[in-house]
mmCIF file of C-alpha atoms in Angstrom:
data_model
loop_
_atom_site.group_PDB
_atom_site.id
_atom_site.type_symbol
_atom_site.label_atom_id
_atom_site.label_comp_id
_atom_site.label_asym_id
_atom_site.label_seq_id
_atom_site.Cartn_x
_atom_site.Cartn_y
_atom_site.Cartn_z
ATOM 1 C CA UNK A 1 0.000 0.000 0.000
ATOM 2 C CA UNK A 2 0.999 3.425 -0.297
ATOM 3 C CA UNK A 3 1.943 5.366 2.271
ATOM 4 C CA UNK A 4 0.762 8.995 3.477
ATOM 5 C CA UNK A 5 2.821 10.865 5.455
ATOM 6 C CA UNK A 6 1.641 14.294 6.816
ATOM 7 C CA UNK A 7 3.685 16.749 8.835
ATOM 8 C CA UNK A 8 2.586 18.559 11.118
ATOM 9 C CA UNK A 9 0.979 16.343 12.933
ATOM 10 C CA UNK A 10 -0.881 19.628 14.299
ATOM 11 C CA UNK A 11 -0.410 23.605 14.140
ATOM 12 C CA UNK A 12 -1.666 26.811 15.623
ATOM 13 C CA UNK A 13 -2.021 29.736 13.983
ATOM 14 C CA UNK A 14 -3.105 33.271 14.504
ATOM 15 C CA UNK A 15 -6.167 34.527 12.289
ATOM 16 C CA UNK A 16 -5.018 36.621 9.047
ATOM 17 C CA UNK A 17 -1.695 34.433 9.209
ATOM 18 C CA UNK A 18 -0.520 31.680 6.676
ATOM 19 C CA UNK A 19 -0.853 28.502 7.485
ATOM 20 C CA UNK A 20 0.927 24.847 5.424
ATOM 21 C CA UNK A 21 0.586 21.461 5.354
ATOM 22 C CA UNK A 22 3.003 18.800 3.843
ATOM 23 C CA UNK A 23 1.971 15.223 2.553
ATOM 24 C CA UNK A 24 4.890 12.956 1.349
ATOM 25 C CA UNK A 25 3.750 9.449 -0.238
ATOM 26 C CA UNK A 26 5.675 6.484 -0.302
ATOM 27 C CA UNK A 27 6.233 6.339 -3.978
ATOM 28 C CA UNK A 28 4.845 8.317 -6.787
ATOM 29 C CA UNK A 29 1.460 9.373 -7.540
ATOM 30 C CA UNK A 30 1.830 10.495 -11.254
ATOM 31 C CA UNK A 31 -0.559 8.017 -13.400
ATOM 32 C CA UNK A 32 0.108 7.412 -17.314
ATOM 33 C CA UNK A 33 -2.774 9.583 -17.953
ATOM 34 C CA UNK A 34 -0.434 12.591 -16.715
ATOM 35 C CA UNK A 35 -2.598 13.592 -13.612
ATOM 36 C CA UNK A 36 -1.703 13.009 -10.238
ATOM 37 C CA UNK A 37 -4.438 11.403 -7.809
ATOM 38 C CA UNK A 38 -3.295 13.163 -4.693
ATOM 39 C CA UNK A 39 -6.462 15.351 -2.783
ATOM 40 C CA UNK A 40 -6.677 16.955 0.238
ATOM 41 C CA UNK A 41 -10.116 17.287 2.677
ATOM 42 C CA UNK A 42 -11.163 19.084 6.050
ATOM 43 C CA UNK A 43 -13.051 17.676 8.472
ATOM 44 C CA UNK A 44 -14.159 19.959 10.857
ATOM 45 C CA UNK A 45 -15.108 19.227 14.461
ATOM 46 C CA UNK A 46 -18.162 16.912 14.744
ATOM 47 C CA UNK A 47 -18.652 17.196 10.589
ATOM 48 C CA UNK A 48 -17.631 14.467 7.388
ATOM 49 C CA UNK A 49 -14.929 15.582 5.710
ATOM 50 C CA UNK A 50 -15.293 17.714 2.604
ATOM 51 C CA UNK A 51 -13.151 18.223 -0.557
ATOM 52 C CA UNK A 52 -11.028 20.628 -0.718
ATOM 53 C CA UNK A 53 -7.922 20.160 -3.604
ATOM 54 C CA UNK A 54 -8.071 17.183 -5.775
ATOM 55 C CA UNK A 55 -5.291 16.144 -8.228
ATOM 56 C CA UNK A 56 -3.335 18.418 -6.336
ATOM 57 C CA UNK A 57 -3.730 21.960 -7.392
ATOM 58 C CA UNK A 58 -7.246 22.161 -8.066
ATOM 59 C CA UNK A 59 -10.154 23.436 -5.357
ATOM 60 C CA UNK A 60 -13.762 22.122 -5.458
ATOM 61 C CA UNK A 61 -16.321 24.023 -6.026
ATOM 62 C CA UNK A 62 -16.761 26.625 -3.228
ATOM 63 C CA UNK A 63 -13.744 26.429 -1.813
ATOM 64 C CA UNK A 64 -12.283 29.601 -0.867
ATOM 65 C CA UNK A 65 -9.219 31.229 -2.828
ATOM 66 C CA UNK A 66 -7.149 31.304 0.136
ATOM 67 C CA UNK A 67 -7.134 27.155 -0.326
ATOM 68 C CA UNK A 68 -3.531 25.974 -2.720
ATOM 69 C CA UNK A 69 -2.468 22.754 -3.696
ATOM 70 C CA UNK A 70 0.712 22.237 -4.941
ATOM 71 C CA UNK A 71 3.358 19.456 -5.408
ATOM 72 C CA UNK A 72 4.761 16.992 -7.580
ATOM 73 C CA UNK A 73 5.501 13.394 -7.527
ATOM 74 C CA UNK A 74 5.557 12.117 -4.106
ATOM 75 C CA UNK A 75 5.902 15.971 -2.104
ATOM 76 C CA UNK A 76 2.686 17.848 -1.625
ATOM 77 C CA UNK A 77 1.884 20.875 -0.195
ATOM 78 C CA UNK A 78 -1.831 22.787 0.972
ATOM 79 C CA UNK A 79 -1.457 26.257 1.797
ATOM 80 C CA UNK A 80 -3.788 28.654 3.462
ATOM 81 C CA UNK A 81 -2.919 31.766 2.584
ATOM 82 C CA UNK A 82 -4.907 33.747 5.765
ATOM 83 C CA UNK A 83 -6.121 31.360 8.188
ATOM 84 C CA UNK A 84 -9.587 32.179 8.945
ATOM 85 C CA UNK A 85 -11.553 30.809 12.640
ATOM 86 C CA UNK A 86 -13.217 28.735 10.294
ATOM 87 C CA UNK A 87 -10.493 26.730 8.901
ATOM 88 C CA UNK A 88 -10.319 25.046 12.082
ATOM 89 C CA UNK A 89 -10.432 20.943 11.643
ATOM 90 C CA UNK A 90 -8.341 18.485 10.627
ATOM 91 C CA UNK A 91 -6.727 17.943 7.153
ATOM 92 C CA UNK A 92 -5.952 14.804 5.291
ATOM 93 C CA UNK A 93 -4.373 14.260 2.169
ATOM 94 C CA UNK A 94 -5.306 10.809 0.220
ATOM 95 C CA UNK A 95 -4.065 9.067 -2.898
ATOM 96 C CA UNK A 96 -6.324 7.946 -5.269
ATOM 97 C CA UNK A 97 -3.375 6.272 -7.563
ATOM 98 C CA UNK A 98 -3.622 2.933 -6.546
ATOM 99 C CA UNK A 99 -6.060 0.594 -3.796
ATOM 100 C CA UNK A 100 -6.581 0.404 -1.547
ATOM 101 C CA UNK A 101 -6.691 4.803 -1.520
ATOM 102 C CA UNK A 102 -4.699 5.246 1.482
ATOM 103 C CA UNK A 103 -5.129 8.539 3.770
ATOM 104 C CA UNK A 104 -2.171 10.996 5.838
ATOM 105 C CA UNK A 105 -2.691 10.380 10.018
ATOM 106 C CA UNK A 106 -4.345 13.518 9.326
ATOM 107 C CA UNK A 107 -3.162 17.706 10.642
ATOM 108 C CA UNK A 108 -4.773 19.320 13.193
ATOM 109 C CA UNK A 109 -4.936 22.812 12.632
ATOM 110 C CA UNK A 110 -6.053 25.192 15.913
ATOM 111 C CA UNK A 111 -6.571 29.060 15.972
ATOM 112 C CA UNK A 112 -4.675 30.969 18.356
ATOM 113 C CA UNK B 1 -28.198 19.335 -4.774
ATOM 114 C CA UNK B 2 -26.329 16.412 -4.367
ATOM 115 C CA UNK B 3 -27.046 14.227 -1.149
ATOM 116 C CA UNK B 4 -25.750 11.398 0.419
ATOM 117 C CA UNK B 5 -27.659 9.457 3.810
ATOM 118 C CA UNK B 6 -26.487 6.647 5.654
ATOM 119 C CA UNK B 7 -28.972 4.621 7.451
ATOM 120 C CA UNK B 8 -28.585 1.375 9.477
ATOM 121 C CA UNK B 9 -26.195 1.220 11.989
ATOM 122 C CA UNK B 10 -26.137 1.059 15.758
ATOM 123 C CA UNK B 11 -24.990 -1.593 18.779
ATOM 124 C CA UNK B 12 -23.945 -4.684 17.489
ATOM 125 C CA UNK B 13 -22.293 -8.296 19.508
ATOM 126 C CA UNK B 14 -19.148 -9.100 18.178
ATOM 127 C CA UNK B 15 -19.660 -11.743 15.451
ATOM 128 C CA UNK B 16 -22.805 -10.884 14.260
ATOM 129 C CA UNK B 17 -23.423 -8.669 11.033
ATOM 130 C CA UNK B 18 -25.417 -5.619 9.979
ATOM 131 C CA UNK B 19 -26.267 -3.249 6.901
ATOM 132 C CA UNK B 20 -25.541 0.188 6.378
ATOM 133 C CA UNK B 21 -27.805 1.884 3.370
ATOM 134 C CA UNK B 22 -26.400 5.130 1.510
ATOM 135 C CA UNK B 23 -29.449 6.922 0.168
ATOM 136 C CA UNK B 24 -28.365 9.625 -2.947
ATOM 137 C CA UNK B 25 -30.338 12.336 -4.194
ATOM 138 C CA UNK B 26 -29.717 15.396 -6.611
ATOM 139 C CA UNK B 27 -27.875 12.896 -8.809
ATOM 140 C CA UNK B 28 -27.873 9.423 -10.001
ATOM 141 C CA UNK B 29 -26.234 6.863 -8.443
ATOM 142 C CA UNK B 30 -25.710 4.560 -11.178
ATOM 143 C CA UNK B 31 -23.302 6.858 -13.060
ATOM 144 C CA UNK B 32 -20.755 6.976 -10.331
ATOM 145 C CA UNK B 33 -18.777 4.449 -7.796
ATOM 146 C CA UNK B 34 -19.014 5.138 -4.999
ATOM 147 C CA UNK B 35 -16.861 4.283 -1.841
ATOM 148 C CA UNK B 36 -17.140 3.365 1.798
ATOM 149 C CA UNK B 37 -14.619 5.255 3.981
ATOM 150 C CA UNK B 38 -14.701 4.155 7.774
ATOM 151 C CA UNK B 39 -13.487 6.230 11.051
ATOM 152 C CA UNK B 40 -12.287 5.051 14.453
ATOM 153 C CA UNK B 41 -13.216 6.731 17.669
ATOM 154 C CA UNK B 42 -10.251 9.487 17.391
ATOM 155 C CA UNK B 43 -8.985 8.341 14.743
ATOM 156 C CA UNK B 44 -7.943 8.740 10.902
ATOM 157 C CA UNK B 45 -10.062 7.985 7.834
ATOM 158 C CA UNK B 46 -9.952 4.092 6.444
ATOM 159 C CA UNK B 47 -11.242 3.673 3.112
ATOM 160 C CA UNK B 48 -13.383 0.276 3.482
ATOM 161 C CA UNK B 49 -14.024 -0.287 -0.296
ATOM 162 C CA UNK B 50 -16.456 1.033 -3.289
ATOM 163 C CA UNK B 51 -18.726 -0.611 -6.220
ATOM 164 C CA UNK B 52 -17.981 0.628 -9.633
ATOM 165 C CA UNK B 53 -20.836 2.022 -11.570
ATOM 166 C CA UNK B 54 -22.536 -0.241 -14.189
ATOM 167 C CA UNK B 55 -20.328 1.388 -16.964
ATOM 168 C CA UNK B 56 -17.019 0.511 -15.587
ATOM 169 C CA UNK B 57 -19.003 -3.284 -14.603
ATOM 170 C CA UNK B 58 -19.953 -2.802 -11.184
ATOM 171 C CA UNK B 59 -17.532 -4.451 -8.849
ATOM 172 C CA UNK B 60 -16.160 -4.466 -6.020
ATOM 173 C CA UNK B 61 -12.481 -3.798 -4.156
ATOM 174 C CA UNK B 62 -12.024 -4.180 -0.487
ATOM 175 C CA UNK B 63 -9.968 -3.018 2.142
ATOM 176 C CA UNK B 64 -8.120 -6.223 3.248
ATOM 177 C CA UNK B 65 -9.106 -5.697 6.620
ATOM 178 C CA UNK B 66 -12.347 -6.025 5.628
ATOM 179 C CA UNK B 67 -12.054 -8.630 2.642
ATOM 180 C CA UNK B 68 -14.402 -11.682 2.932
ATOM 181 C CA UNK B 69 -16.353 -10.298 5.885
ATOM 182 C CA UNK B 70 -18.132 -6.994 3.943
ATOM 183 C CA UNK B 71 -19.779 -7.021 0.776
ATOM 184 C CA UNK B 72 -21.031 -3.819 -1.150
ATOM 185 C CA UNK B 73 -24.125 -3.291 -3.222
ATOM 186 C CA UNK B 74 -25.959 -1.503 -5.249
ATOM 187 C CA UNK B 75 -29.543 -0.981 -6.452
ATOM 188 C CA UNK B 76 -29.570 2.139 -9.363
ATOM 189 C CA UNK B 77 -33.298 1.782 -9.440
ATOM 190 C CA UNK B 78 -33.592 3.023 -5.866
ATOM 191 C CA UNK B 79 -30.276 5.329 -5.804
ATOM 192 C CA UNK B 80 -29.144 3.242 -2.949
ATOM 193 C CA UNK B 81 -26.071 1.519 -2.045
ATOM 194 C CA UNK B 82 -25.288 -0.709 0.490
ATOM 195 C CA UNK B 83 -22.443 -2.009 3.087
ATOM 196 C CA UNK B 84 -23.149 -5.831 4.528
ATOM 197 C CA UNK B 85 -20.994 -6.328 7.521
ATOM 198 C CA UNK B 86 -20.795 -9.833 8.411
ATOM 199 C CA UNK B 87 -18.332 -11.203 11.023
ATOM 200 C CA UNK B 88 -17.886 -7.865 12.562
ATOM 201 C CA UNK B 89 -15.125 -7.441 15.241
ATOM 202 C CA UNK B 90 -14.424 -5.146 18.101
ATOM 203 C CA UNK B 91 -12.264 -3.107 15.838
ATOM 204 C CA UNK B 92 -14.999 -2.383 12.943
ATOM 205 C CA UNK B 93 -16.242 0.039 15.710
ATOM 206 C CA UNK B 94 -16.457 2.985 13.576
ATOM 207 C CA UNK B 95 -18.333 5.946 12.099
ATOM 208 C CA UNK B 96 -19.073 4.799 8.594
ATOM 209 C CA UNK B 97 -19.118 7.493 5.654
ATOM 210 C CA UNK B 98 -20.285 6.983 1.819
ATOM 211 C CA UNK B 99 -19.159 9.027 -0.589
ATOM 212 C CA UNK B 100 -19.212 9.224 -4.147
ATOM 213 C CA UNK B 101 -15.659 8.778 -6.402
ATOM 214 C CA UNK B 102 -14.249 11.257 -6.954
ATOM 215 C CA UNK B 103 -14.379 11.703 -3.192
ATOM 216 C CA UNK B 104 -16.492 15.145 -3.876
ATOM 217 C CA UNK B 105 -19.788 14.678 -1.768
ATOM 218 C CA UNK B 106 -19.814 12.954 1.984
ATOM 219 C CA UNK B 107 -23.185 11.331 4.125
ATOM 220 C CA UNK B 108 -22.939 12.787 7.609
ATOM 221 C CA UNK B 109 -21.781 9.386 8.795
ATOM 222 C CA UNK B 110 -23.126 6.326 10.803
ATOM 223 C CA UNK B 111 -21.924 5.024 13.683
ATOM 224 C CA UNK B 112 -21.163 1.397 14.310
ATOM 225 C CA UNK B 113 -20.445 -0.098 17.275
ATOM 226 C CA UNK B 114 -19.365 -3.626 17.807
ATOM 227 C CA UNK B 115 -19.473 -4.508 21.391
#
């Protein structure tokens, strides 16, 4: 199987600051197609996760701006440009390459 | 708008089995796979498995934790898809999501406890 590796395991952040979150995978995520199968969700407190970036750069419908996705290969990166009080939750990134789609332990991001 | 609800679910004796039903609306089912992701008490996300749609033949892949014990279903006519749990064990305590590939649109979640 794949594996996800996130880091930080959490972080805390003051509102109106930037805030980012690396996902390494155990081997490479490009597919012969050319796309990469990488995505990354939030799951707030108490609520199912929600999409955020798939194939790595690109946000889901009604996902705010301040939401990037960037990477290549097995290093990926989701920045939040100004962390807002709602951003709070944790974030996972997930292949979608190859099964069984494995998932990150998962970032835990706080507001200071 | 798109719509995804678990039903089923509950208190279960280790051992015994149970079904979870994903209800869709606002689309239909039968043009998408669509996956079972399950959650630990605490914990990180599992994916359990998913059914393809009809077009891509409509099996099945499993989580080998799972493999041989769970079985997933479908039924287009009713936009419903299904997780059997047979055999379930202490650690299939979980809340269990559906969601459809690619991922985009999550049920609220059931919780299964094995106990």
């Amino acid at each position: 199987d794949i594996v996800m590796t996130q880091t930080p395991v959490s972080l805390s952040v003051t509102p109106g600051q930037p805030a980012s979150i690396s996902c390494r995978s155990s081997q490479s995520l490009l597919y012969t197609d050319g796309k990469i199968y990488l995505d990354w969700f939030l799951q707030r407190p108490g609520q199912s996760p929600q999409l955020l970036i798939y194939e790595v750069f690109n946000r889901f419908s009604g996902v705010p701006e301040r939401f990037s996705g960037s990477g290549s290969g097995t290093d990926f990166t989701l920045e939040i440009s100004r962390v807002e009080a709602e951003d709070i939750g944790v974030y996972y990134c997930m292949q979608a390459l190859q099964l069984p789609p494995t998932f990150g332990q998962g970032t835990k991001l706080e507001i200071k | 708008e798109v719509h995804l609800v678990e039903s089923g679910g509950g208190l279960v004796q280790p051992g015994r089995s149970l079904t979870l039903s994903c209800t869709a609306s606002g689309f239909n089912l039968e043009d998408y796979t669509l996956s079972w992701v399950r959650q630990a008490p605490g914990k990180g996300l599992e994916w359990v498995g998913f059914i393809r749609s009809q077009t891509y033949g409509g099996t099945t892949e499993y989580a080998a934790s799972v493999k041989g014990r769970f079985t997933i279903s479908r039924d287009d006519s009713k936009n419903i898809a299904y997780l059997q749990m047979n055999s379930l064990k202490t650690e299939d305590t979980a809340v269990y999501y559906c969601t459809r590939d690619p991922y985009d649109y999550w049920g609220r979640g059931r919780l299964v406890t094995v106990s």
